[in-house]
Coordinates of C-alpha atoms and ligand atoms in Angstrom, one line a residue:
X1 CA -38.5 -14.9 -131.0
X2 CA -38.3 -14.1 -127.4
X3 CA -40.7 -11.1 -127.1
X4 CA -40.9 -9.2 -123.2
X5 CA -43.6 -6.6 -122.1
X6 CA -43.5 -3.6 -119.8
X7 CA -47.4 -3.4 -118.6
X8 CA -47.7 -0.1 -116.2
X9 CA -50.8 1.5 -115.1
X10 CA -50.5 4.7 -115.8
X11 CA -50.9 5.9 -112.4
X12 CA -48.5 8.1 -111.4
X13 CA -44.8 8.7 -112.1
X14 CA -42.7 5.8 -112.8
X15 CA -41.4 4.4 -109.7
X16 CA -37.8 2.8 -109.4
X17 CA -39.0 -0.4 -109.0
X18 CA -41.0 0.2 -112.0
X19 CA -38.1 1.0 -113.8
X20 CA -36.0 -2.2 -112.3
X21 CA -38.9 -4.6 -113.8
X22 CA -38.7 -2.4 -116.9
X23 CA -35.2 -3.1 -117.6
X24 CA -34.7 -6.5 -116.6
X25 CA -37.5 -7.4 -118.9
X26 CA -35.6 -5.2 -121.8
X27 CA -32.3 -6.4 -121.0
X28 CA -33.4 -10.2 -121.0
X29 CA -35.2 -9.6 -124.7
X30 CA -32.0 -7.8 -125.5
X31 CA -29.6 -10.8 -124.5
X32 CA -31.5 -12.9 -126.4
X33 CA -32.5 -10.8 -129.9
X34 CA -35.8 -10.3 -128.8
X35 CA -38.1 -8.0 -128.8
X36 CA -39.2 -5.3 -126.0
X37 CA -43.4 -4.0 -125.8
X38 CA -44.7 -1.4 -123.8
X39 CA -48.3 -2.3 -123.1
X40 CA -50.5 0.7 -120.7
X41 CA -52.4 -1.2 -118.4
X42 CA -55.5 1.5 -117.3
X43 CA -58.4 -0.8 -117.1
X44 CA -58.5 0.3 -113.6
X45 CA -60.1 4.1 -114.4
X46 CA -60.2 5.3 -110.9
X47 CA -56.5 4.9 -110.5
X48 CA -55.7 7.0 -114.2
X49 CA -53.5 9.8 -113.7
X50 CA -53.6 12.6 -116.3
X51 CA -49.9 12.3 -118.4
X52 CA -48.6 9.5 -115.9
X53 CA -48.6 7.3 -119.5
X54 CA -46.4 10.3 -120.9
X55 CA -44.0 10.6 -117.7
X56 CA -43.5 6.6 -118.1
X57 CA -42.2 7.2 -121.3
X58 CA -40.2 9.7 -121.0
X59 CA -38.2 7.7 -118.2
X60 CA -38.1 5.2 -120.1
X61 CA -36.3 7.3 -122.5
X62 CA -34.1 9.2 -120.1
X63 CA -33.1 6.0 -119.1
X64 CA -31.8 4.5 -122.6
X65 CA -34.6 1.8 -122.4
X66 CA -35.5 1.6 -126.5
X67 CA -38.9 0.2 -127.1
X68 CA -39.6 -1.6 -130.1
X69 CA -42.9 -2.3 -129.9
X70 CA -45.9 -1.0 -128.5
X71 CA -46.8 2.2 -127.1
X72 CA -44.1 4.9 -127.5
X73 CA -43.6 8.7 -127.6
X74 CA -42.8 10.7 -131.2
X75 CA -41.7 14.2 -130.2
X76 CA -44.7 15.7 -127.7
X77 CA -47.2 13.2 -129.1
X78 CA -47.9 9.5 -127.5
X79 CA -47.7 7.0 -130.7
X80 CA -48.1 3.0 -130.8
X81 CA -46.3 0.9 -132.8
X82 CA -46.6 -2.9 -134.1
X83 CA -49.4 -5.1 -135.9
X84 CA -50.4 -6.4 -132.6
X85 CA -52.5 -3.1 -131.0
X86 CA -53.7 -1.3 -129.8
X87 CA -51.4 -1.5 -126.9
X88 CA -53.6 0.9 -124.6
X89 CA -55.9 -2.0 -122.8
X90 CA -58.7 1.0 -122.5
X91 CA -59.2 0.6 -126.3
X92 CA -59.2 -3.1 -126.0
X93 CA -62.4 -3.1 -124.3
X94 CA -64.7 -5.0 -126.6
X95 CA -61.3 -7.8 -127.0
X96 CA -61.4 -8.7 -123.5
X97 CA -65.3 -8.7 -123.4
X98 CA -65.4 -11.1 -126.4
X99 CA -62.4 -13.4 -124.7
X100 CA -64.9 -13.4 -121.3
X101 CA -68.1 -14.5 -123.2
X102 CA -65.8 -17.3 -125.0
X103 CA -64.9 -18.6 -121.2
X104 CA -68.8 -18.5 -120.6
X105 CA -69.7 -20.4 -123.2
X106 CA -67.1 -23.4 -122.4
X107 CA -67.9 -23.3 -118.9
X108 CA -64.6 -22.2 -117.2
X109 CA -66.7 -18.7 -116.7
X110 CA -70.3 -17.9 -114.7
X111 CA -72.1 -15.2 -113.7
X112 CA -72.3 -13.8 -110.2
X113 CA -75.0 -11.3 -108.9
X114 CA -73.9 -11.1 -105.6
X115 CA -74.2 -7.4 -103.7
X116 CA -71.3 -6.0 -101.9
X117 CA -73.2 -6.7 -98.6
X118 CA -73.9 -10.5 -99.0
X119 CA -70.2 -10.6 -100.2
X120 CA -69.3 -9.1 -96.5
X121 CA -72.0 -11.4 -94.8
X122 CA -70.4 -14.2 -96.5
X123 CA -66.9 -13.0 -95.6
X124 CA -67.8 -12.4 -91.7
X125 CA -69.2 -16.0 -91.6
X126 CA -66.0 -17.0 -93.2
X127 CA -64.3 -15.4 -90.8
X128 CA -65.9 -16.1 -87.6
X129 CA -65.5 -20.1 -88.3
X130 CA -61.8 -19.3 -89.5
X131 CA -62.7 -21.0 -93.3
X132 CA -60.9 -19.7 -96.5
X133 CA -62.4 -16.1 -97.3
X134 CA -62.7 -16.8 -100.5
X135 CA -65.8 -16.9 -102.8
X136 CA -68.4 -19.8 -102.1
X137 CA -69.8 -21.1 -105.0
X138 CA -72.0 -22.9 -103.8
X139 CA -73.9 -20.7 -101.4
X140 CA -74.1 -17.6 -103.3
X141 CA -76.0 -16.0 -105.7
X142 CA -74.9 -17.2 -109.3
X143 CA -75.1 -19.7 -111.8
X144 CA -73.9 -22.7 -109.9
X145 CA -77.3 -22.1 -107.4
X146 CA -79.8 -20.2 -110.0
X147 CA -81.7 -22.0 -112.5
X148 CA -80.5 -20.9 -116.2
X149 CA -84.1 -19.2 -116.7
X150 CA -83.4 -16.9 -113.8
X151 CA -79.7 -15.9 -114.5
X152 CA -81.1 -15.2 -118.2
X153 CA -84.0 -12.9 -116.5
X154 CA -81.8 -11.0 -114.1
X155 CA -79.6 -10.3 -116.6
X156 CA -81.8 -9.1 -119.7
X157 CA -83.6 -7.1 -116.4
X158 CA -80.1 -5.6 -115.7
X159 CA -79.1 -6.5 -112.8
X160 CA -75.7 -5.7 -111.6
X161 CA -73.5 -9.3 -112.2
X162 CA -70.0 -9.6 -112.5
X163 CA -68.0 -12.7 -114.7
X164 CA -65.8 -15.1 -112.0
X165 CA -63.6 -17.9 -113.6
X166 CA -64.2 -21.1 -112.7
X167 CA -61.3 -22.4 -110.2
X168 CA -61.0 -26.3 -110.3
X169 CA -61.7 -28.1 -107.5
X170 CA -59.1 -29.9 -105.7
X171 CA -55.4 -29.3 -107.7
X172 CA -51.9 -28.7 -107.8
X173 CA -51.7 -25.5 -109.7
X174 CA -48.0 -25.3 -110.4
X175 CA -45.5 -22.9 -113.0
X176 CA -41.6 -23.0 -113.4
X177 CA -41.0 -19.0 -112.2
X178 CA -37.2 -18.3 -113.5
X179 CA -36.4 -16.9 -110.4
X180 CA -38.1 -18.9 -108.0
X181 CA -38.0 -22.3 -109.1
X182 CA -40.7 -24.4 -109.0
X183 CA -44.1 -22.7 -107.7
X184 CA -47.0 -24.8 -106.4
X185 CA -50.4 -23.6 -105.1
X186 CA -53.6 -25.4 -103.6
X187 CA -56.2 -24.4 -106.0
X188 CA -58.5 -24.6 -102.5
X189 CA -56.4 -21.1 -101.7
X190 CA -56.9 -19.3 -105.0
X191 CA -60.5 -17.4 -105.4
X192 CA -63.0 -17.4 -108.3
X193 CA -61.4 -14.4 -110.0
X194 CA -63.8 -11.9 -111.3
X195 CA -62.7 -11.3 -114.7
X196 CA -65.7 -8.9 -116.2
X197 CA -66.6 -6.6 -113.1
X198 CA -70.2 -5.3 -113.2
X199 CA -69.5 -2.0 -115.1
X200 CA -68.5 -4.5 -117.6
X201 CA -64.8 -3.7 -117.7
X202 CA -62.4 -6.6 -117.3
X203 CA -60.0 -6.8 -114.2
X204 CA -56.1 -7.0 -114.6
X205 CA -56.2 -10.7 -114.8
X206 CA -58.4 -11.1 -117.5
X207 CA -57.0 -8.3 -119.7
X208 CA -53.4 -9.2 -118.9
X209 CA -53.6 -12.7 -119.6
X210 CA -55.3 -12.0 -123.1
X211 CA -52.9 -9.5 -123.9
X212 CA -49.8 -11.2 -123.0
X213 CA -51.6 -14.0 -125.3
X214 CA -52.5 -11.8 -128.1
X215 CA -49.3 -9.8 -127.9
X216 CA -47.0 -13.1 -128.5
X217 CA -45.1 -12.3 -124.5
X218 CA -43.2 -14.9 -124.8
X219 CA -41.9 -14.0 -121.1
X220 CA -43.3 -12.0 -118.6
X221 CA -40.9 -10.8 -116.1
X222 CA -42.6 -8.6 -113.0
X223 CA -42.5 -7.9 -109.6
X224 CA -43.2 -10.0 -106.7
X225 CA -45.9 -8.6 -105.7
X226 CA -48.1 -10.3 -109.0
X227 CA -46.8 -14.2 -107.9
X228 CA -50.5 -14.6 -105.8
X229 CA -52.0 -13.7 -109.3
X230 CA -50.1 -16.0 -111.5
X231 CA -52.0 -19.3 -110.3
X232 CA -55.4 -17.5 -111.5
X233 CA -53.3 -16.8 -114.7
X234 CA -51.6 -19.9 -115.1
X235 CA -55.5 -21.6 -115.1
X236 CA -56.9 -18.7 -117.5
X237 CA -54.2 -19.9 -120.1
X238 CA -55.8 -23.5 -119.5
X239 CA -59.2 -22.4 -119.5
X240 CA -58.4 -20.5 -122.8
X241 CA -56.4 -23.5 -123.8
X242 CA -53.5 -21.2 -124.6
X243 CA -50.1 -22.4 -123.8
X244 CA -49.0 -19.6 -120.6
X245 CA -45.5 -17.6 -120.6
X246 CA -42.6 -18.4 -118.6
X247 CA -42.7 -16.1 -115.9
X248 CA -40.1 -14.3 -113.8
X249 CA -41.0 -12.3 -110.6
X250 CA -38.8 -10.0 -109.5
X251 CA -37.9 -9.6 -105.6
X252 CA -39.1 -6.4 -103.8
X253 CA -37.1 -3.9 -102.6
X254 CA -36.7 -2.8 -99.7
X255 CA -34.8 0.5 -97.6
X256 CA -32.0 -0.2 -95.8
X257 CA -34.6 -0.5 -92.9
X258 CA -36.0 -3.3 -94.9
X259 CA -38.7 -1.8 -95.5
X260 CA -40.8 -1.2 -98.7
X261 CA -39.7 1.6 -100.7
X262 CA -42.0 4.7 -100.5
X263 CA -43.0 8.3 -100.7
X264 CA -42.6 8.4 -97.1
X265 CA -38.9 7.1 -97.2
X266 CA -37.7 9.8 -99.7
X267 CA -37.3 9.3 -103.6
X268 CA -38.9 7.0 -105.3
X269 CA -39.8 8.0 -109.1
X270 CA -37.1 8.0 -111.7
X271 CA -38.2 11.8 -112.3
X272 CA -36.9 12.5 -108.3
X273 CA -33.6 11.0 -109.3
X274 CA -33.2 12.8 -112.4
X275 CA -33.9 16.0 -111.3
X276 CA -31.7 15.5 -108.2
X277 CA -29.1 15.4 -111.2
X278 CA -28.3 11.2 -111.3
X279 CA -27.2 10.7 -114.2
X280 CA -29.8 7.8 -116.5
X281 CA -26.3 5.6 -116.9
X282 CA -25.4 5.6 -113.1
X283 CA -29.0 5.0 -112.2
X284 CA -29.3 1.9 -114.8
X285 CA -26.0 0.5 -113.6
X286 CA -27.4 0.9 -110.3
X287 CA -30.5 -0.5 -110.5
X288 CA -29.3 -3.8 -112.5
X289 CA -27.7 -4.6 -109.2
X290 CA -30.9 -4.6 -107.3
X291 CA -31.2 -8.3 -107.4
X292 CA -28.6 -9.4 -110.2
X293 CA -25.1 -9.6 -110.2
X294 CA -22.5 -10.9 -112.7
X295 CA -21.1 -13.6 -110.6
X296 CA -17.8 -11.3 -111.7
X297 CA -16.5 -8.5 -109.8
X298 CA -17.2 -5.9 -112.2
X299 CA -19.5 -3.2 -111.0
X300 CA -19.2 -1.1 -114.2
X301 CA -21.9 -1.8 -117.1
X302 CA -23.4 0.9 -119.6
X303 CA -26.4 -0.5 -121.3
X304 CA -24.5 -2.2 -123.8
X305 CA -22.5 -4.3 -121.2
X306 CA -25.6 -5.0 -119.5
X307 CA -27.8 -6.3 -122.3
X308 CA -24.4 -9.1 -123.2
X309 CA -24.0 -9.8 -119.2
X310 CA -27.5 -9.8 -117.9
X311 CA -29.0 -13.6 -117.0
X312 CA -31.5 -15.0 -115.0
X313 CA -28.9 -17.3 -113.6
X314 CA -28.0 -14.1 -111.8
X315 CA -30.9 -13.2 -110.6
X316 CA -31.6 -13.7 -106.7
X317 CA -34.1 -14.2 -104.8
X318 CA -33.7 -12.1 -101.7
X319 CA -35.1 -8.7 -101.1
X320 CA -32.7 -6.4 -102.6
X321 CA -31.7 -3.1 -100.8
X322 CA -31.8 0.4 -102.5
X323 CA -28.4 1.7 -100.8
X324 CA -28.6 4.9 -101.5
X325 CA -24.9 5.6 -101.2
X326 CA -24.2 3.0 -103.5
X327 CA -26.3 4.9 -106.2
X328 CA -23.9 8.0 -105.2
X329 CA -20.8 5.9 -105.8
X330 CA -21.9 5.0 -109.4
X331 CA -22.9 8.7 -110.0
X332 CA -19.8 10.1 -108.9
X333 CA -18.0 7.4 -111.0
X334 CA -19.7 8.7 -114.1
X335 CA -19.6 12.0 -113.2
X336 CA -15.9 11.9 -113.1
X337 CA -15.3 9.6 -116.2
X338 CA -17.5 10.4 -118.7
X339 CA -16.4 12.7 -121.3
X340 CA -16.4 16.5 -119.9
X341 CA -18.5 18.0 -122.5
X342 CA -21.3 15.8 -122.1
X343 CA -21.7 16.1 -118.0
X344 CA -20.8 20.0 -119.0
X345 CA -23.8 19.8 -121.9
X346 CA -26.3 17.8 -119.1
X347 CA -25.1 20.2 -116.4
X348 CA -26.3 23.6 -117.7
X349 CA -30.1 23.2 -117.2
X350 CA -29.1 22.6 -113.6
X351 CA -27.1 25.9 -113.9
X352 CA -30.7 27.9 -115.8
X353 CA -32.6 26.5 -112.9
X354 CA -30.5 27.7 -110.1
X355 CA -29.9 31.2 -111.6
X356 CA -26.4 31.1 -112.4
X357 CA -27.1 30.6 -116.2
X358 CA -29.5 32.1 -118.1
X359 CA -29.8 29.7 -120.8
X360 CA -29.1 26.0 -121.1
X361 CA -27.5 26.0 -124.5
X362 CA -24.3 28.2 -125.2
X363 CA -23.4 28.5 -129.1
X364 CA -20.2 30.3 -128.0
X365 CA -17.3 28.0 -128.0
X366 CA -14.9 30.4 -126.0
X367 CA -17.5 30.6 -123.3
X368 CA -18.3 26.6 -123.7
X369 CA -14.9 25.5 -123.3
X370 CA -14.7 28.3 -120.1
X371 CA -17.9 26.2 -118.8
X372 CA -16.1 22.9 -119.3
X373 CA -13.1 23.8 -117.7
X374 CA -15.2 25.2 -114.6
X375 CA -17.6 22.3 -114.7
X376 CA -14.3 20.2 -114.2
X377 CA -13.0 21.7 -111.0
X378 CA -15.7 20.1 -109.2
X379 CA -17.5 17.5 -111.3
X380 CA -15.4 15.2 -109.2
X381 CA -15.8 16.2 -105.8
X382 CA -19.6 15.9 -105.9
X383 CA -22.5 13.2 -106.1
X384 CA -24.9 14.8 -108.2
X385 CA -24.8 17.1 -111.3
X386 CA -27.4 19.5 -108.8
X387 CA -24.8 20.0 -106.3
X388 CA -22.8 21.6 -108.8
X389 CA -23.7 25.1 -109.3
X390 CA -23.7 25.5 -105.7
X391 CA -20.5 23.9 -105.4
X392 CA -19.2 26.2 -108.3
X393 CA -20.8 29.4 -107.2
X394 CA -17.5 30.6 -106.0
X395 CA -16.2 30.9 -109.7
X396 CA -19.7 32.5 -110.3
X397 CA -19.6 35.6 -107.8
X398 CA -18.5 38.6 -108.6
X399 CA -18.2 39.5 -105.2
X400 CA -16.5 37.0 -103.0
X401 CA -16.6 38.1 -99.3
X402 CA -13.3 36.5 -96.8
X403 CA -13.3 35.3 -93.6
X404 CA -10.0 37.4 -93.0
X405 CA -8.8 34.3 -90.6
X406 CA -9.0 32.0 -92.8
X407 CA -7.2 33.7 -95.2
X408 CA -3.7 32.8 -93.1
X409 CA -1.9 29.8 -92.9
X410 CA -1.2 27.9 -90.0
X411 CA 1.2 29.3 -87.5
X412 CA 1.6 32.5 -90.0
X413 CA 0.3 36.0 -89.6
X414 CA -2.1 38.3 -91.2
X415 CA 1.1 40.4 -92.6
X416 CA 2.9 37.6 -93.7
X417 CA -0.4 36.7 -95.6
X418 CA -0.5 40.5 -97.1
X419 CA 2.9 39.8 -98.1
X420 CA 2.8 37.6 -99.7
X421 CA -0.5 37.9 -101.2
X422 CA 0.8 41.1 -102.6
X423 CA 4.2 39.8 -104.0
X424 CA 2.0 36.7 -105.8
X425 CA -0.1 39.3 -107.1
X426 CA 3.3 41.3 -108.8
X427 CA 4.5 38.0 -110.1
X428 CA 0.8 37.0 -112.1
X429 CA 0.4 40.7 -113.2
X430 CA 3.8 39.9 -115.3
X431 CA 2.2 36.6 -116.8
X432 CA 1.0 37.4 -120.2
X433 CA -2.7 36.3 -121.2
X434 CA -1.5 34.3 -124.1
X435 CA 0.0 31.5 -121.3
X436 CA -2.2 32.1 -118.3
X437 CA -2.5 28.3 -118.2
X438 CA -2.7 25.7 -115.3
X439 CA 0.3 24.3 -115.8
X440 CA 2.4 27.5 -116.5
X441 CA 1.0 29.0 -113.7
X442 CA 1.7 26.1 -111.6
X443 CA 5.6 26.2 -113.1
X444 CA 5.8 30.1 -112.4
X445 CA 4.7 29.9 -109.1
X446 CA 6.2 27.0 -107.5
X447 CA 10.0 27.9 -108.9
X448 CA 9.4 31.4 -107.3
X449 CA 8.3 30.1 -104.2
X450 CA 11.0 27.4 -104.0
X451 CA 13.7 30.3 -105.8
X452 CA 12.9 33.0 -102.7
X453 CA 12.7 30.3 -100.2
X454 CA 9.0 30.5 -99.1
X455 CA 7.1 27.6 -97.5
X456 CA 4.7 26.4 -100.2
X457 CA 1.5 27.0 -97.8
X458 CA 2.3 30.2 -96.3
X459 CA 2.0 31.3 -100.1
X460 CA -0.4 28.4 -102.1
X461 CA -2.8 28.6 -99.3
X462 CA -4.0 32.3 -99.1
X463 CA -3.9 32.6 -102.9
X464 CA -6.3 29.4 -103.5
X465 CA -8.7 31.1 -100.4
X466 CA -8.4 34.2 -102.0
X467 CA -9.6 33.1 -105.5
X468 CA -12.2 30.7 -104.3
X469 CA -13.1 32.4 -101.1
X470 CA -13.6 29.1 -99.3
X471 CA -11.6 26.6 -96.5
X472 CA -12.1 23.3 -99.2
X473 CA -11.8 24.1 -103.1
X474 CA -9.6 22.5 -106.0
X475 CA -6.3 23.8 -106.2
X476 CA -5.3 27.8 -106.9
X477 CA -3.7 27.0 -110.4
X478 CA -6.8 25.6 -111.6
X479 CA -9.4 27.9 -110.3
X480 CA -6.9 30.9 -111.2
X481 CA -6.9 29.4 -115.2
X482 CA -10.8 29.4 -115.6
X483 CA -11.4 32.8 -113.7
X484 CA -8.7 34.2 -116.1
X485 CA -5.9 37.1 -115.3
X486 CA -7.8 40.3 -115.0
X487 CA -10.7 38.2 -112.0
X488 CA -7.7 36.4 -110.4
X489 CA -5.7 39.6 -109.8
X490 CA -8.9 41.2 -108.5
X491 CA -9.4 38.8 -106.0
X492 CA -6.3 39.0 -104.9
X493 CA -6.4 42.3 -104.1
X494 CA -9.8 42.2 -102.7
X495 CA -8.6 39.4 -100.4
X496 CA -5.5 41.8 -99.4
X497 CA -7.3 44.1 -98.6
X498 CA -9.6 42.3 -96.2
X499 CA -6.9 41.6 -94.3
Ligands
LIG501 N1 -50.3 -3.4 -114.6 C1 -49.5 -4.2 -113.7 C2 -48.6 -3.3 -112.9 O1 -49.0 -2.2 -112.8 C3 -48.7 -5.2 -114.5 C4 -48.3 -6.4 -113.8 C5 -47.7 -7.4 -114.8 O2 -46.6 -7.1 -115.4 O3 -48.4 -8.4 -115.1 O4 -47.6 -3.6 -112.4

């Protein structure tokens, strides 16, 4: 069974790129009838952020990413799941410390009592004659230079010592990565990895490597930035005789300046996007094109589509560019095409927050199916559901104010625009409510027009600023259907009189 992990520290909201490694790893279980575990990494305690395990989560969520094992959320309240737990390393504490003392006792594992300033002294010498700065076995303080009776008295004395792993001397340390092919690495470059740090917790390598061992990963899929770290983990497996995972390490990405995605560039948590009003199904489409593509030209994948298409065959190596117009193409594609109800039903808390809605959920299915058809005069001209309260306020004011120029059309003048405006006005009064409807509007007006002999814009184009108040809206026969008779005739006559 192929089983994949998620493993973020908790530090912070989940970042895109977070989210990226997130779903390749769950699309690749997926594809393959596996199995998809969310493990919290917070060994590092400095770096805990209060509810950044609870925001992962929930984007996690939002974003249609099912876990099946592991930790997970049940209404308000964080929940883990599976036989394999916990799945919060901070209660694995006394595991990992166990898993250390084994590596101890068969000699892949020593203590260290080094301070932090012989560590520098040794680094600056390192430095000065351009060696390796990595650690020196052999010179420092630990139980490679210290007889066994004095590493046994400093210790029951308490003296501050940390756990390093014992790199081999002298070898090709090499893994198959499925992105990157064949991986090779000196073991002269890689350091003696502290794996118990002197407050006695474990560092990332030690507790990810049991875990993914423990848990059954089967493979672990993650971003660039870990490959220096794999060597270490590829010779923990050995040193634990375990067999190690195949591994998969995503490429980074970058801005379209090519440079690292951060704070300082604008968004970069999934919680930015969602509340700039991207829509979880753009985003995921979007984001499974950062550094995989179909080999087809389809651009178009919900989740569903994804989890049958997704490969590692089509997974590249190059750094892949967050194009932020791009991510506004795919939200504007969903934004027209998915059903109208459900961008209406997603839209309203943007409507609550920006004060043109009082509430986000409307019982009344007149006033729903009003929404709807309002929602749909402009769910196709913007990017983002946020853009669309403002971009609807017109059909929200009850007190439009015109720009009396633009109000005439071309070469016309502001009396042919009152004229018109007011003989439009006499022909809508006689509509009845009962088929105030786009389309019969639409039929009404345009035989008139054509009947008396008018030029379509001399009268269509004063009656759509009049209702919408504005040089760009959609069309006066649908704005004029979802403000309904008595509003349209008002603004009519408001806009006459302005002139
Ligand atoms: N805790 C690591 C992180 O925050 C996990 C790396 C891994 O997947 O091994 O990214």
């Amino acid at each position: 069974m192929i089983r994949t992990r998620f493993a973020p520290s908790p530090t912070g909201m989940l970042h895109i790129g977070g989210l990226r490694t997130a779903l390749f790893a769950y699309l690749f279980a997926k594809k393959n009838g596996g199995e998809f575990i969310l493990r919290i990494e917070d060994t590092d305690q400095t770096r805990f952020v209060e509810g950044g395990m609870e925001q992962i989560i929930d984007s996690l969520h939002w974003a249609g990413i099912h876990i099946d094992e592991g930790v997970d959320a049940h209404g308000a309240s964080v929940i883990q799941k599976g036989d394999k737990g916990p799945y919060i390393q901070s209660e694995r504490f006394s595991i990992y410390k166990e898993y250390a003392m084994r590596l101890l006792e068969s000699g892949h594992a020593y203590y260290a009592f080094d301070t932090a300033e012989e560590l520098d002294a040794m680094r600056e010498v390192q430095q000065a004659s351009k060696q390796k700065m990595i650690y020196d076995r052999h010179s420092m303080r630990n139980s490679f230079t210290l007889s066994d009776e004095e590493v046994k008295d400093r210790i029951n004395s308490g003296e501050p010592h940390v756990l390093r792993l014992v790199i081999p001397e002298n070898e090709m340390v090499e893994f198959d990565d499925l992105v990157r092919g064949k991986v090779k690495i000196h073991s002269s470059e890689i350091d003696d990895q502290i794996l118990l740090k002197s407050d006695g917790f474990p560092t990332y390598h030690l507790a990810n490597v049991v875990d993914d061992h423990l848990m059954e990963i089967t493979h672990v899929i993650r971003g660039e930035e870990w490959l220096p770290s794999t060597p270490k983990h590829i010779l923990l497996y050995r040193a634990f005789g375990w067999h190690p995972p195949t591994f998969a390490h995503l490429s980074l990405l970058v801005n379209e300046q090519k440079a690292k995605l951060s704070k300082r560039h604008g968004d970069v948590s999934v919680t930015d996007f969602k509340e700039k009003g991207y829509l979880p199904e753009a985003l995921v489409n979007f984001i499974a094109f950062l550094g995989w593509n179909p080999g087809t030209e389809q651009e178009i994948f919900d989740l569903q589509g994804l989890q049958e298409a997704f490969s590692f065959d089509g997974v590249g190596k190059a750094a892949s560019v967050f194009n932020r117009e791009k991510l506004d193409w795919y939200n504007k594609h969903y934004l027209t095409n998915m059903p109208l109800e459900e961008i209406t039903r997603r839209v309203l808390p943007f409507f609550k927050h920006q004060g043109i809605l009082d509430t986000d959920e409307i019982d009344d299915i007149d006033e729903l199916k009003r929404l709807e058809k309002t929602v749909d005069l402009e769910r196709s001209r913007v990017s983002t559901l946020s853009e669309l309260p403002g971009a609807l306020g017109f059909v929200f004011s009850d007190d439009l104010s015109y720009d009396p120029l633009l109000l005439i059309w071309k070469k016309a003048t502001a009396e042919d625009a009152k004229d018109k405006l007011g003989r439009v006005h006499e022909l809508l009064e006689g509509i009845s409510q009962d088929s105030w409807s786009k389309q019969h509007l639409e039929l009404t007006v345009r035989g008139w027009i054509e009947e008396k002999g008018y030029g379509f814009g001399d009268v269509l184009w004063p009656l759509r600023v009049a209702l919408s108040g504005q040089k760009n809206s959609p069309g006066p026969f649908e704005i004029a259907e979802v403000l309904g008779k008595r509003e349209t005739l008002k603004r009519i006559s408001t806009a006459t009189a302005s002139l």
